[in-house]
XYZ file of C-alpha atoms in Angstrom:
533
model
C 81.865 107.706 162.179
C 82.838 110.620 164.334
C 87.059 111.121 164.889
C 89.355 113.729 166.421
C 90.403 115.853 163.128
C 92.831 118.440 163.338
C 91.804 121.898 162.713
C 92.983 124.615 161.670
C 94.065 127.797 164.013
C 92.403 131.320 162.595
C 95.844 132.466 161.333
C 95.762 129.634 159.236
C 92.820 130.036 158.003
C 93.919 133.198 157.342
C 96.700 131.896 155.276
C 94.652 129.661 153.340
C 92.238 132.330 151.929
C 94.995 134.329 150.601
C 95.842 131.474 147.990
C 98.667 133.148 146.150
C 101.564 134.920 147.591
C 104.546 136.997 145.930
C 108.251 136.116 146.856
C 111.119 138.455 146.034
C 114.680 137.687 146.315
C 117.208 140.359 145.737
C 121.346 139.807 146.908
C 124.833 140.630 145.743
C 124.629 137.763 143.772
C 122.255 139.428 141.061
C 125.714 140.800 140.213
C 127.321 137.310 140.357
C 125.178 135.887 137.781
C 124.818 132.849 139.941
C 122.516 131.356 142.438
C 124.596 132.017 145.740
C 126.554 134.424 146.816
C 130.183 133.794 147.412
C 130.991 137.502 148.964
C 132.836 138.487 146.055
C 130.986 141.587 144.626
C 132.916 144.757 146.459
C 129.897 146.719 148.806
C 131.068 149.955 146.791
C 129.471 148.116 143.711
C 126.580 147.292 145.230
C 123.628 150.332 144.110
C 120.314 149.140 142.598
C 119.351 153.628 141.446
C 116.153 152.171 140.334
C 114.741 149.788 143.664
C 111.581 150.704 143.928
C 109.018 149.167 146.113
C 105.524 150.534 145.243
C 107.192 148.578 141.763
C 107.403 145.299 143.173
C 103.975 145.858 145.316
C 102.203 146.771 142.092
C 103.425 143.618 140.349
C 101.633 141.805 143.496
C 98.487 143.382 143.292
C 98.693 142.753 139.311
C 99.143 138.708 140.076
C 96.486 138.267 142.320
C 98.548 138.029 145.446
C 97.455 138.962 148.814
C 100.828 138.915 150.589
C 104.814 139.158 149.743
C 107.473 137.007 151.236
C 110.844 139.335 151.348
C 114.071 137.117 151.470
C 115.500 139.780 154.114
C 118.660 137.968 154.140
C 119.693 134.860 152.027
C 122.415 132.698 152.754
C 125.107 135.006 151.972
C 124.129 136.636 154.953
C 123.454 140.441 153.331
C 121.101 142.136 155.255
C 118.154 144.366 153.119
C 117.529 146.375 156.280
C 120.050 149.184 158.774
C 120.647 145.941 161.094
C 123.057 146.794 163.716
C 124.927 143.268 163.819
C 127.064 143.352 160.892
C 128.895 144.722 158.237
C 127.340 143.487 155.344
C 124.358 145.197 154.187
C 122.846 147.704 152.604
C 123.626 150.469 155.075
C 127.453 149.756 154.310
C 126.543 150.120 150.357
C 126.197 153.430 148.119
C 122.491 152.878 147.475
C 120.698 156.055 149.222
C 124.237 156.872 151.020
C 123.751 154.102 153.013
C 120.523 155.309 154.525
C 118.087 153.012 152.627
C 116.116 150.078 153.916
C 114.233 147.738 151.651
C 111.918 146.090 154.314
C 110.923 149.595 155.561
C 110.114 150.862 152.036
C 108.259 147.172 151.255
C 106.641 147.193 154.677
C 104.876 150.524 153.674
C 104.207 150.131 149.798
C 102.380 146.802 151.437
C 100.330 148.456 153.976
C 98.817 151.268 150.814
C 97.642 148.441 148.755
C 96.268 146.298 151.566
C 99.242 143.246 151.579
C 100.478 141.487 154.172
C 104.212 141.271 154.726
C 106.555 138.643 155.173
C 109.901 137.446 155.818
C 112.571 135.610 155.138
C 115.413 135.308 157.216
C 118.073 132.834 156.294
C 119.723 130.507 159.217
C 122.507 129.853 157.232
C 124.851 133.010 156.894
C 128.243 132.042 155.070
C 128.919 136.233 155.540
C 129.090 134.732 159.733
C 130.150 131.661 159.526
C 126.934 129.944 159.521
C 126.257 126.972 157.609
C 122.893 125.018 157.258
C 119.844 125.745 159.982
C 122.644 128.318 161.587
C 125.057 125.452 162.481
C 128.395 126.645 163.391
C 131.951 124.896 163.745
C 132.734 125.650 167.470
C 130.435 126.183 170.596
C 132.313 129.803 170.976
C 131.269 130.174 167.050
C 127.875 129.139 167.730
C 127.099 131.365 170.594
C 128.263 134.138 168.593
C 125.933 133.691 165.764
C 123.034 132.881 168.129
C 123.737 136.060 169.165
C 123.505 137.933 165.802
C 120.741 135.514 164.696
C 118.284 136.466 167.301
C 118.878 140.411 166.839
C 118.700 140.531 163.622
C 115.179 138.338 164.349
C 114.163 140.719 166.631
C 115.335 143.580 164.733
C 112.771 142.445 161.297
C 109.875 141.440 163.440
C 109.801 144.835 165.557
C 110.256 147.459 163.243
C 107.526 146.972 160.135
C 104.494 146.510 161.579
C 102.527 143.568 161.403
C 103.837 140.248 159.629
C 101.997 137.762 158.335
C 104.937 135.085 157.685
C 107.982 134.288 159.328
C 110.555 132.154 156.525
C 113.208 129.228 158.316
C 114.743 128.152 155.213
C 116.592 125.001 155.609
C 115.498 124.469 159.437
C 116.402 126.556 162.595
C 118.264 125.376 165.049
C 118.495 128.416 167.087
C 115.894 128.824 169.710
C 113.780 131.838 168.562
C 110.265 130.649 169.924
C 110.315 133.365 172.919
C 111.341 136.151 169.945
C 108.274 134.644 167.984
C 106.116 134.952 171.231
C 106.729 138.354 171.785
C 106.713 140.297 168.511
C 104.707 137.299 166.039
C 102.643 135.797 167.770
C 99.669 135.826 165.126
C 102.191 134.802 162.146
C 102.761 131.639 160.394
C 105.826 130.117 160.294
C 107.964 127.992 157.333
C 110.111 125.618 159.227
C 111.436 125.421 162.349
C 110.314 123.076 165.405
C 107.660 126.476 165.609
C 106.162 125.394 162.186
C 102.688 126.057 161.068
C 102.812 125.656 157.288
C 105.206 123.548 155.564
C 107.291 123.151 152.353
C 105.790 121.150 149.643
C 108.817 119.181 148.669
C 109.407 120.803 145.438
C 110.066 123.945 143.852
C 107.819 123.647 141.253
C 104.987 124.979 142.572
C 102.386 121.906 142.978
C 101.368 119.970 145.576
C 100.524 116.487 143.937
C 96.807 115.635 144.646
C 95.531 114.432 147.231
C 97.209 117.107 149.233
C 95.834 116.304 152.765
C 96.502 119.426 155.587
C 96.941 117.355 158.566
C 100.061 115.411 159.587
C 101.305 113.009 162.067
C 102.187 114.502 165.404
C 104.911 111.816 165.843
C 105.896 112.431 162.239
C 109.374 114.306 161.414
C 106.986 116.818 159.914
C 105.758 118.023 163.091
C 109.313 119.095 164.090
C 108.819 121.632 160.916
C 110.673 119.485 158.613
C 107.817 117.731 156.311
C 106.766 117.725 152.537
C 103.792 116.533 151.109
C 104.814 112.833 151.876
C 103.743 113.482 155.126
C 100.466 114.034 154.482
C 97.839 112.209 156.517
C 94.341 113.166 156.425
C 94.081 111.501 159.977
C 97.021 113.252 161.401
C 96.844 115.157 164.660
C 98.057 118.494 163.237
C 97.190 121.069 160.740
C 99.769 121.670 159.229
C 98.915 123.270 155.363
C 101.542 123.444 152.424
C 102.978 126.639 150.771
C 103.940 125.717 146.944
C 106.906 127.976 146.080
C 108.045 128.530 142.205
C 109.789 130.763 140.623
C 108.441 132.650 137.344
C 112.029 132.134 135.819
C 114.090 128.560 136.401
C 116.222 130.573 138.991
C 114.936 132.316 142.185
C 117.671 135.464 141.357
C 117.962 137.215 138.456
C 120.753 136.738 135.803
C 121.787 137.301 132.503
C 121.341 134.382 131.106
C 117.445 133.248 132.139
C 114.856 135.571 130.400
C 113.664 132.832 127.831
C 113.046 130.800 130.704
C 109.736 133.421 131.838
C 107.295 130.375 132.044
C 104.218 130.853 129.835
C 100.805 131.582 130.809
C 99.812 128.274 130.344
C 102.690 126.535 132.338
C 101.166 129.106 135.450
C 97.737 128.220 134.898
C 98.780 124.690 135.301
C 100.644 125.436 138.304
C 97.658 127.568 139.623
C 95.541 124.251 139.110
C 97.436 121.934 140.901
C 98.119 124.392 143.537
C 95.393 126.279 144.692
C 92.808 123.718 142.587
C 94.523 120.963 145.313
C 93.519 123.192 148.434
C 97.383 124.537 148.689
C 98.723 128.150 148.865
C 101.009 129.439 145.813
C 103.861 131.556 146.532
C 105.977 132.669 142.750
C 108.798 134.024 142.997
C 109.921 137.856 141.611
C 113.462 138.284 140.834
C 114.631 142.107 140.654
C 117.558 142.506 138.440
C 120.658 144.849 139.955
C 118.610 147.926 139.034
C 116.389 146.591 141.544
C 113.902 146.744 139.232
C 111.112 143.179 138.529
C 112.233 142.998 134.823
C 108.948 144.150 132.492
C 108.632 140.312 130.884
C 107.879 139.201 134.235
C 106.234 142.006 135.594
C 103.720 141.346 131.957
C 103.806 137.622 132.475
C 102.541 138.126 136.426
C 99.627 140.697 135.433
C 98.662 138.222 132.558
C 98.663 135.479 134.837
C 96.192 137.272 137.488
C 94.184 138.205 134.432
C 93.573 134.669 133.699
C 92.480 133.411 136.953
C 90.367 136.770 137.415
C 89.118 135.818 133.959
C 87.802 132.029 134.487
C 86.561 132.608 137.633
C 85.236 135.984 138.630
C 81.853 134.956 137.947
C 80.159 131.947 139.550
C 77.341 130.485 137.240
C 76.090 129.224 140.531
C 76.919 128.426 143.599
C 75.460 126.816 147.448
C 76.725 125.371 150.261
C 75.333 123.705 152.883
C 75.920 120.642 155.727
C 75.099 116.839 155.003
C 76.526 114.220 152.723
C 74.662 115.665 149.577
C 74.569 119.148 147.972
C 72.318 120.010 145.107
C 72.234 123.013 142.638
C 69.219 123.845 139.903
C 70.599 126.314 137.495
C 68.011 128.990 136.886
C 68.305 127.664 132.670
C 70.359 124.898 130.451
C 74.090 126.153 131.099
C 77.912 124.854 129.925
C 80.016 124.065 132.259
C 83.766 123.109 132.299
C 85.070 124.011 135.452
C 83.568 123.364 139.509
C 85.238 124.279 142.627
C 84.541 122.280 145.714
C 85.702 124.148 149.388
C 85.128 122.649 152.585
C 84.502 124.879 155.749
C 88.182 123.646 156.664
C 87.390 125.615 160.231
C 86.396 122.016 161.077
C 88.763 120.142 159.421
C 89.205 118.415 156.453
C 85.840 115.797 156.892
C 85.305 113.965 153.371
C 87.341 111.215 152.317
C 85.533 110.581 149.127
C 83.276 112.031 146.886
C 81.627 112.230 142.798
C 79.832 115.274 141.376
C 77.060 114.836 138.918
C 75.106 116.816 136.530
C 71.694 116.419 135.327
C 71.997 116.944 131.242
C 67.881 116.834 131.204
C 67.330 113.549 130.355
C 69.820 111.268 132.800
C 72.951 112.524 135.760
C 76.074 111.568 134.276
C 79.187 111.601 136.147
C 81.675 115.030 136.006
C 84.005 113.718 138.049
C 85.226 112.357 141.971
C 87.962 112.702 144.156
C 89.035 112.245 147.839
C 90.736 115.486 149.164
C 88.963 118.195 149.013
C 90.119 120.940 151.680
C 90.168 124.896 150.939
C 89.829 124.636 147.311
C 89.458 121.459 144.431
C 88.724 122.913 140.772
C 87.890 120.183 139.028
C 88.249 120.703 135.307
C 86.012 118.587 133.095
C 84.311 118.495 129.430
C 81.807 121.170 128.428
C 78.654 119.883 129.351
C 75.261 121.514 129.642
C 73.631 120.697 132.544
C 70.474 121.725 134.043
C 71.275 121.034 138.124
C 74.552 119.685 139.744
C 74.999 117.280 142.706
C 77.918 116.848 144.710
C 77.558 113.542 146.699
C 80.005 112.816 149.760
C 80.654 109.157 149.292
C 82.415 108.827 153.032
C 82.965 111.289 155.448
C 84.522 110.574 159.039
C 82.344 113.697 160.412
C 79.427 115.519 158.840
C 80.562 117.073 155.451
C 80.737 120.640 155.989
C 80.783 122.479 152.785
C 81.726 126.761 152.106
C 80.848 126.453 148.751
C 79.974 124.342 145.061
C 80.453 126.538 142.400
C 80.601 126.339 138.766
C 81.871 128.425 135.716
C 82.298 128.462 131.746
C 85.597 128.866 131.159
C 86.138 128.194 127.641
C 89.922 126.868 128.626
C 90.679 123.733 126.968
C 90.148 120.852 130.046
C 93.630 118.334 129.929
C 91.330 115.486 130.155
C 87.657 114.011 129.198
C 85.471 112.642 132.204
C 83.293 110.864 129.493
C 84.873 107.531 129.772
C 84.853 108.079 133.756
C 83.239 105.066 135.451
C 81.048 105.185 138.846
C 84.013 102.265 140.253
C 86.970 104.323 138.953
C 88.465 106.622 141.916
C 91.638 108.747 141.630
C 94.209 107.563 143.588
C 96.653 110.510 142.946
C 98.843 112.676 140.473
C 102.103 111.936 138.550
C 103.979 115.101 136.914
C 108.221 116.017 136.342
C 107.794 117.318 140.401
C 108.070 113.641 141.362
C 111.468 113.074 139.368
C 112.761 116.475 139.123
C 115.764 115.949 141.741
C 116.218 112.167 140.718
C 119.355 111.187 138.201
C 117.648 108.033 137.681
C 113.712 109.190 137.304
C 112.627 107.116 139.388
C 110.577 108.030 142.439
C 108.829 105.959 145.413
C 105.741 107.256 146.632
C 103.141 106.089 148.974
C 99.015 106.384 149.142
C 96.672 105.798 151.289
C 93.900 104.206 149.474
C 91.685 102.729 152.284
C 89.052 105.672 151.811
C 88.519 104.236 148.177
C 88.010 100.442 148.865
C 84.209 100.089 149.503
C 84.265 96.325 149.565
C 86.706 93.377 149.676
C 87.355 92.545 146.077
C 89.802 92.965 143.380
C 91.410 96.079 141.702
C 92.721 97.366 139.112
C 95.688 100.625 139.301
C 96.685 101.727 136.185
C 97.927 105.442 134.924
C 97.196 107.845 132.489
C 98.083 111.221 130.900
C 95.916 114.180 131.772
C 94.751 114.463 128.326
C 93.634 110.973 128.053
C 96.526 109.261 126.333
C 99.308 106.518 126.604
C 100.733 107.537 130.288
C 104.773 108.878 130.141
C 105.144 107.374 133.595
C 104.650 103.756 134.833
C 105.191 101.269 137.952
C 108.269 99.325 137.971
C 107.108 97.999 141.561
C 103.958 98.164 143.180
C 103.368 96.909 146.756
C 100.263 96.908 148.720
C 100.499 97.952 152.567
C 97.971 96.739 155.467
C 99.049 98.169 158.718
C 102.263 98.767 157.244
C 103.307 95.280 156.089
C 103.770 94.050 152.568
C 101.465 91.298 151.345
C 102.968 90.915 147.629
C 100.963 88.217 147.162
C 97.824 90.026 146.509
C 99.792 91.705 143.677
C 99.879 90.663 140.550
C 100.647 92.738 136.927
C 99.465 92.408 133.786
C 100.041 94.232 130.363
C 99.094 97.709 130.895
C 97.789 97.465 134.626
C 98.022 96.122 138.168
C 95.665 93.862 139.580
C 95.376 94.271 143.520
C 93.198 91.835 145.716
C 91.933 93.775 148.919
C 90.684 90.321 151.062
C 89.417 92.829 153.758
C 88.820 95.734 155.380
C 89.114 97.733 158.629
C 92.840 98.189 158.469
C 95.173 100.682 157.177
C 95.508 100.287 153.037
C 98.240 101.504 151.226
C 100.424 101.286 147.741
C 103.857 102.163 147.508
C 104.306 103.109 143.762
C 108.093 102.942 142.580
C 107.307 105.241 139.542
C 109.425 105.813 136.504
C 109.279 108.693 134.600
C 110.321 108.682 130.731
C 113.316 110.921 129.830
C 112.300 113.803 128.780
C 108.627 113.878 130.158
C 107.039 117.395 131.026
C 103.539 116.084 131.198
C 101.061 115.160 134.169
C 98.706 112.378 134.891
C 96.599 110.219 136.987
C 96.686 107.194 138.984
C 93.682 105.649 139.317
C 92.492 102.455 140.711
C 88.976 100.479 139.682
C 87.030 98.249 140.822
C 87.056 94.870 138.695
C-alpha cells in the first residue's frame, strides 16, 4: 500500500540529527529565589561578575549537545541583549557598565565550538504589560506591544548570525511570519501558527512511545499548539517533538534546589525515552546570579554525555538497506543488549510495525518489536549472544527505508527481559509519572491507535506492566475501543488482571482510549501491550 506521508523539510532534518540540545535560562528572578519574576529586584542589584559564556558553551559541548536555546527574554520581560525598546535589561544594569550583551557573547562562544544558536523570546512580558501569547488589555495597549514585540524580534534575529531555533513560549499571537521570512528563514520554530517542531506536553523530558512525527493538518496542532496527543503517523504534516527538562526540578536557579541535580541514571532514562523514541532532548542549564552553571550540574551534564558517548560510540555492527527485511552476520558469536533502529525519515516515517530477531546458533528468538520507529528507536533488551540479527518490517504503508540497524554491548542493566516476549504480543505504548504529573487526581485519558497491530479479526488481550517485568503501578479504570471514532463497549469486556477486546473486523480506524490511574507515589515506567488470544 502506497499513501501520501508527510516528510520532513531539510531544516528538520537538520534538527533531528542534532538529538540533544542545551537550554539556559538566566533573569532577575535568580535573585528572587522563585520561578517568575515579579520586577522586584532593583536593576542596580542586578551584576552576575562571573557570566561567562565560553562557560556555559563548554558545559554544551561536555553533554553532547549540538545547539543552545537562550531564553533571551522570559516573561518578566528583561532583555539579555542592548535592545533599544525598553528599560529593562541588561544595558540599564551594572554588569560591564551597562555595555554587556549575553546573546552577543553566546552567539560567538557558539560559533568557536561549532553550535548552533537559538532563541527564546517570551510573548508574554509582565515588564510591558503583556500577558499570555503577548495579549494585551486594550487595542491602544496591544498595538504598543506589537510594536516592541516585533523589534525586539527583529533586533535578536539580525544581529548574531545564523539561528537555528526560534522559541514562542505559550503561543504568539503577534504576526511575526514576514520578520521570520526575512531574517530566519532556514530556522525552526516552537509554537506559533509558523510552527515546525512542537512541545511534547510535558516537562519531563520524554515523549511517551510511539512518538509519531506527523500530525493532522486540521488538527489544533497544526496552528503550533500540539503535544504528543496529536500524534498521527498518517497526518499531513511533519511536525517533530522537542522534549524539554530541566537538570534541577526548576528551570532557574535558587537556593533551595541543588539536591534536586537528577542522577545519571534518571538522564539516561530520559535520554532513552527521548532520543531512543525518535525525539530531540533539550535540558535545561540554570546559571546562578554569578552567572555562573553551578559545578554539580556542570559535573552531572559532562557525566551524562560520557554515558551516552560510552554505550554507544562503537557499533558492533551495523547495515542499512531498502525492503521489508534487513539482515546482519556478525563477523563472530557477540553479546548484545542494546539495537538502534533509524529510518531514512527524508521519506517519512514508512513502517507501522516491526520485530527484530537474533540467531543464537541453534534457533532466531525474538529481541523485541515495536511500531514507531522514526529518527532513532534503541531498543534495550537481555544480553544475548547472537551470531546474525534480522529486523523484519511486519507492515509498512511505503517501502521501508532504513539509515541504519546497529547494535552494541553496553553492559547497562536493561529495565526489562524480552525472554517471555511472544511473536502475538505488540506494544501498544508507554505509561510513566509524565502522564499524571499535572493531574491532582492521577488519573490520565489517553488515546492509541492500534489498527497497525491487529493482523486479523479476533480477540485481544491489553494488559500493563512495569519496565522491569513486575506487578504494573498503573492500571485502566476504563477502557473503550474506537472504530472510526465511535465507541462499541460491547466488544469490551475485563477480567482480573487484563482486558479482553474483540476486533470483529478490519479496514477501519482502531483505537483505545485508556483512562489510566497512576498509584500515589509512582516514579516508575511501563508498557501497554496488547496480545493476541
Amino acid at each position: 500500500m502506497t499513501v501520501k506521508l508527510a516528510v520532513p523539510t531539510p531544516q528538520q532534518v537538520e534538527w533531528h540529527d542534532t538529538e540533544i540540545g542545551m537550554f539556559i535560562h538566566w533573569a532577575p528572578n535568580v535573585y528572587q529565589d522563585q520561578e517568575y519574576d515579579d520586577l522586584s529586584t532593583p536593576l542596580d542589584r542586578i551584576n552576575p561578575s562571573e557570566l561567562d559564556t565560553e562557560q556555559w558553551a563548554s558545559v554544551a559541548e561536555s553533554l553532547g549537545a549540538k545547539y543552545i536555546v537562550m531564553v533571551a527574554k522570559h516573561v518578566g520581560g528583561f532583555c539579555m541583549w542592548q535592545t533599544d525598546t525598553c528599560d529593562y535589561g541588561v544595558k540599564d544594569t551594572p554588569w560591564r557598565d551597562g555595555k554587556g550583551d549575553v546573546l552577543r557573547d553566546l552567539s560567538e562562544s557558539c560559533r568557536k565550538r561549532g553550535l548552533k544558536l537559538g532563541i527564546y523570546l517570551s510573548p508574554q512580558d509582565i515588564y510591558n504589560g503583556a500577558q499570555l501569547a503577548g495579549r494585551c488589555e486594550t487595542p491602544e495597549a496591544q498595538e504598543k506591544y506589537n510594536k516592541i514585540y516585533r523589534t525586539q524580534l527583529e533586533e535578536v534575529l539580525s544581529r548574531y548570525g545564523e539561528i537555528f531555533e526560534v522559541w514562542f513560549d505559550g503561543g504568539q499571537e503577534i504576526e511575526v511570519g514576514d520578520i521570520l521570512e526575512r531574517y530566519v528563514p532556514n530556522a525552526v520554530y516552537f509554537q506559533s501558527k509558523h510552527a515546525s517542531i512542537r512541545w511534547v506536553g510535558n516537562e519531563e523530558g520524554i515523549a511517551t512511545y510511539p512518538a509519531w512525527n506527523a500530525v493532522r493538518a486540521d488538527s489544533e496542532a497544526a496552528r503550533g499548539l500540539g503535544t504528543i496527543q496529536h500524534s498521527d503517523p498518517n497526518g499531513e504534516i511533519w511536525m517533530p517533538m522537542e522534549c524539554d527538562a530541566r537538570i534541577r526540578n526548576t528551570w532557574f536557579w535558587n537556593t533551595q534546589n541543588e539536591g534536586t541535580v537528577k542522577s545519571l541514571d534518571h538522564l539516561m532514562e530520559l535520554y532513552y525515552r527521548s532520543v531512543g523514541n525518535g525525539a530531540v532532548l533539550l535540558l535545561n542549564a540554570n546559571p546562578d546570579p554569578t552567572g555562573q552553571i553551578p559545578e554539580p550540574d556542570a559535573r552531572r551534564a559532562k557525566e551524562f554525555g560520557d554515558e551516552i558517548r560510552k554505550r554507544f560510540a562503537n557499533a558492533l555492527c551495523e547495515a542499512g538497506g531498502s525492503g521489508d527485511t534487513l539482515e546482519i552476520e556478525l563477523m563472530e558469536p557477540t553479546a548484545i543488549d542494546h539495537i538502534v533502529i533509524c529510518e531514512d525519515i527524508r521519506y517519512g516515517e514508512r513502517i507501522r510495525s516491526y520485530e527484530v530477531l537474533g540467531f543464537d546458533g541453534e534457533q532466531w528468538l525474538k529481541l523485541c518489536s515495536g511500531t514507531a520507529i522514526g529518527h532513532k528507536r534503541i531498543e534495550r533488551i537481555a544480553e544475548t549472544t547472537l551470531h546474525k540479527l534480522r529486523l523484519n518490517v511486519l507492515k509498512a504503508v511505503d517501502e521501508p527505508r532504513i539509515a541504519s540497524l546497529t547494535a552494541y554491548y553496553t553492559g547497562a542493566a536493561t529495565v526489562f527481559s524480552p525472554n517471555n516476549i511472544r511473536s502475538e504480543r505488540q506494544k501498544v505504548g508507554e505509561w510513566g509519572p509524565e502522564l499524571f504529573i499535572y493531574k491532582v487526581d492521577r488519573k490520565s485519558t489517553e488515546t492509541y491507535d492500534i489498527g497497525d497491530l491487529i493482523d486479523d479479526a479476533g480477540q485481544y488481550a491489553l494488559y500493563f506492566d512495569n519496565a522491569d517485568g513486575g506487578a504494573s503501578s498503573v492500571r485502566a479504570e476504563g477502557v473503550r475501543l474506537l472504530l472510526n471514532g465511535a465507541s462499541y463497549p460491547q466488544f469490551v469486556s475485563q477480567t482480573e488482571d487484563r482486558y479482553r477486546i474483540n476486533i470483529t473486523g478490519l479496514g477501519q480506524r482502531i483505537q483505545l482510549e485508556l483512562e489510566l490511574y497512576c498509584e500515589l507515589g509512582n516514579n516508575g515506567f511501563g508498557n501497554i501491550w496488547l496480545e493476541k488470544l
